[in-house]
PDB file of C-alpha atoms in Angstrom:
ATOM      1  CA  MET Y 232    -109.061   8.041  58.917  1.00  0.00           C
ATOM      2  CA  ALA Y 233    -108.472   4.323  59.528  1.00  0.00           C
ATOM      3  CA  PHE Y 234    -105.305   4.369  57.418  1.00  0.00           C
ATOM      4  CA  GLU Y 235    -103.909   7.348  59.326  1.00  0.00           C
ATOM      5  CA  LEU Y 236    -104.561   5.673  62.671  1.00  0.00           C
ATOM      6  CA  CYS Y 237    -102.856   2.473  61.481  1.00  0.00           C
ATOM      7  CA  LEU Y 238     -99.918   4.480  60.143  1.00  0.00           C
ATOM      8  CA  TYR Y 239     -99.330   6.682  63.182  1.00  0.00           C
ATOM      9  CA  THR Y 240    -100.076   4.100  65.896  1.00  0.00           C
ATOM     10  CA  GLY Y 241     -98.811   0.850  64.366  1.00  0.00           C
ATOM     11  CA  LEU Y 242    -102.019  -0.897  65.432  1.00  0.00           C
ATOM     12  CA  ARG Y 243    -103.753  -3.780  63.693  1.00  0.00           C
ATOM     13  CA  CYS Y 244    -107.029  -3.055  61.882  1.00  0.00           C
ATOM     14  CA  SER Y 245    -108.967  -4.878  64.604  1.00  0.00           C
ATOM     15  CA  ASP Y 246    -107.582  -2.487  67.234  1.00  0.00           C
ATOM     16  CA  VAL Y 247    -108.042   0.654  65.127  1.00  0.00           C
ATOM     17  CA  CYS Y 248    -111.726  -0.243  64.724  1.00  0.00           C
ATOM     18  CA  ARG Y 249    -112.088  -0.075  68.529  1.00  0.00           C
ATOM     19  CA  VAL Y 250    -110.504   3.385  68.937  1.00  0.00           C
ATOM     20  CA  SER Y 251    -112.735   5.927  70.666  1.00  0.00           C
ATOM     21  CA  ARG Y 252    -112.453   9.251  72.494  1.00  0.00           C
ATOM     22  CA  GLN Y 253    -111.787   7.440  75.777  1.00  0.00           C
ATOM     23  CA  HIS Y 254    -108.372   6.410  74.414  1.00  0.00           C
ATOM     24  CA  PHE Y 255    -107.166  10.037  74.144  1.00  0.00           C
ATOM     25  CA  LYS Y 256    -105.822  12.526  76.661  1.00  0.00           C
ATOM     26  CA  GLY Y 257    -104.921  15.566  74.602  1.00  0.00           C
ATOM     27  CA  ASN Y 258    -102.781  14.274  71.770  1.00  0.00           C
ATOM     28  CA  VAL Y 259    -101.603  11.186  73.695  1.00  0.00           C
ATOM     29  CA  PHE Y 260    -103.295   7.991  72.596  1.00  0.00           C
ATOM     30  CA  SER Y 261    -103.316   4.778  74.650  1.00  0.00           C
ATOM     31  CA  ILE Y 262    -105.099   1.458  74.086  1.00  0.00           C
ATOM     32  CA  GLN Y 263    -104.699  -2.161  75.136  1.00  0.00           C
ATOM     33  CA  THR Y 264    -104.448  -4.371  72.063  1.00  0.00           C
ATOM     34  CA  GLN Y 265    -106.934  -7.163  71.538  1.00  0.00           C
ATOM     35  CA  LYS Y 266    -104.588  -9.899  70.336  1.00  0.00           C
ATOM     36  CA  VAL Y 267    -101.738  -9.849  72.864  1.00  0.00           C
ATOM     37  CA  TRP Y 268    -103.070  -7.371  75.459  1.00  0.00           C
ATOM     38  CA  THR Y 269    -100.085  -5.029  75.062  1.00  0.00           C
ATOM     39  CA  ILE Y 270    -100.688  -1.405  76.018  1.00  0.00           C
ATOM     40  CA  VAL Y 271     -99.741   0.938  73.174  1.00  0.00           C
ATOM     41  CA  THR Y 272     -99.222   4.613  74.029  1.00  0.00           C
ATOM     42  CA  VAL Y 273     -98.354   7.087  71.277  1.00  0.00           C
ATOM     43  CA  GLU Y 274     -98.181  10.868  71.075  1.00  0.00           C
ATOM     44  CA  LEU Y 275     -99.985  11.716  67.846  1.00  0.00           C
ATOM     45  CA  PRO Y 276     -99.071  14.677  65.624  1.00  0.00           C
ATOM     46  CA  GLU Y 277    -101.444  17.637  65.617  1.00  0.00           C
ATOM     47  CA  ILE Y 278    -102.530  16.829  62.027  1.00  0.00           C
ATOM     48  CA  VAL Y 279    -104.015  13.496  63.165  1.00  0.00           C
ATOM     49  CA  ILE Y 280    -105.864  15.172  66.034  1.00  0.00           C
ATOM     50  CA  LYS Y 281    -107.289  17.747  63.595  1.00  0.00           C
ATOM     51  CA  LEU Y 282    -108.356  14.948  61.219  1.00  0.00           C
ATOM     52  CA  LEU Y 283    -110.214  13.276  64.086  1.00  0.00           C
ATOM     53  CA  GLU Y 284    -111.977  16.541  64.874  1.00  0.00           C
ATOM     54  CA  ILE Y 285    -113.197  17.161  61.313  1.00  0.00           C
ATOM     55  CA  THR Y 286    -113.944  13.579  60.222  1.00  0.00           C
ATOM     56  CA  PRO Y 287    -117.503  12.294  60.771  1.00  0.00           C
ATOM     57  CA  THR Y 288    -117.328   9.567  63.406  1.00  0.00           C
ATOM     58  CA  GLY Y 289    -119.615   7.217  65.263  1.00  0.00           C
ATOM     59  CA  LYS Y 290    -120.920   7.696  68.786  1.00  0.00           C
ATOM     60  CA  GLU Y 291    -118.808   4.906  70.263  1.00  0.00           C
ATOM     61  CA  THR Y 292    -115.842   4.618  67.890  1.00  0.00           C
ATOM     62  CA  PHE Y 293    -114.094   6.837  65.355  1.00  0.00           C
ATOM     63  CA  ILE Y 294    -114.246   4.302  62.528  1.00  0.00           C
ATOM     64  CA  VAL Y 295    -117.743   3.773  61.167  1.00  0.00           C
ATOM     65  CA  ASN Y 296    -118.971   1.611  58.324  1.00  0.00           C
ATOM     66  CA  ARG Y 297    -122.500   1.223  57.078  1.00  0.00           C
ATOM     67  CA  GLU Y 298    -121.605  -2.181  55.667  1.00  0.00           C
ATOM     68  CA  LYS Y 299    -120.584  -3.750  58.986  1.00  0.00           C
ATOM     69  CA  GLU Y 300    -120.988  -7.342  57.807  1.00  0.00           C
ATOM     70  CA  LYS Y 301    -118.819  -6.700  54.747  1.00  0.00           C
ATOM     71  CA  MET Y 302    -116.142  -5.131  56.941  1.00  0.00           C
ATOM     72  CA  ILE Y 303    -116.226  -8.105  59.300  1.00  0.00           C
ATOM     73  CA  ALA Y 304    -115.770 -10.489  56.374  1.00  0.00           C
ATOM     74  CA  VAL Y 305    -112.936  -8.486  54.793  1.00  0.00           C
ATOM     75  CA  PHE Y 306    -110.911  -7.906  57.961  1.00  0.00           C
ATOM     76  CA  GLY Y 307    -111.902 -11.061  59.830  1.00  0.00           C
ATOM     77  CA  LEU Y 308    -113.249  -9.060  62.773  1.00  0.00           C
ATOM     78  CA  ARG Y 309    -115.591 -10.502  65.340  1.00  0.00           C
TER      79      ARG Y 309
END
């Protein structure tokens, strides 16, 4: 799911990790980026919306990882 969000939105990994349901209105996605505070708004294809619906996600964000510390180290997230 993370790869698809990066591909279809053009966001950095750090921003994709923050994506949640609050960033969607129908199939329109909008988020303010962390690095340069640019607002990115994209209309996502129906296939991505369906993937979000069927993929197990977290309560707060779509991207979940049981090895949070490893993910932080690999992607340099804080």
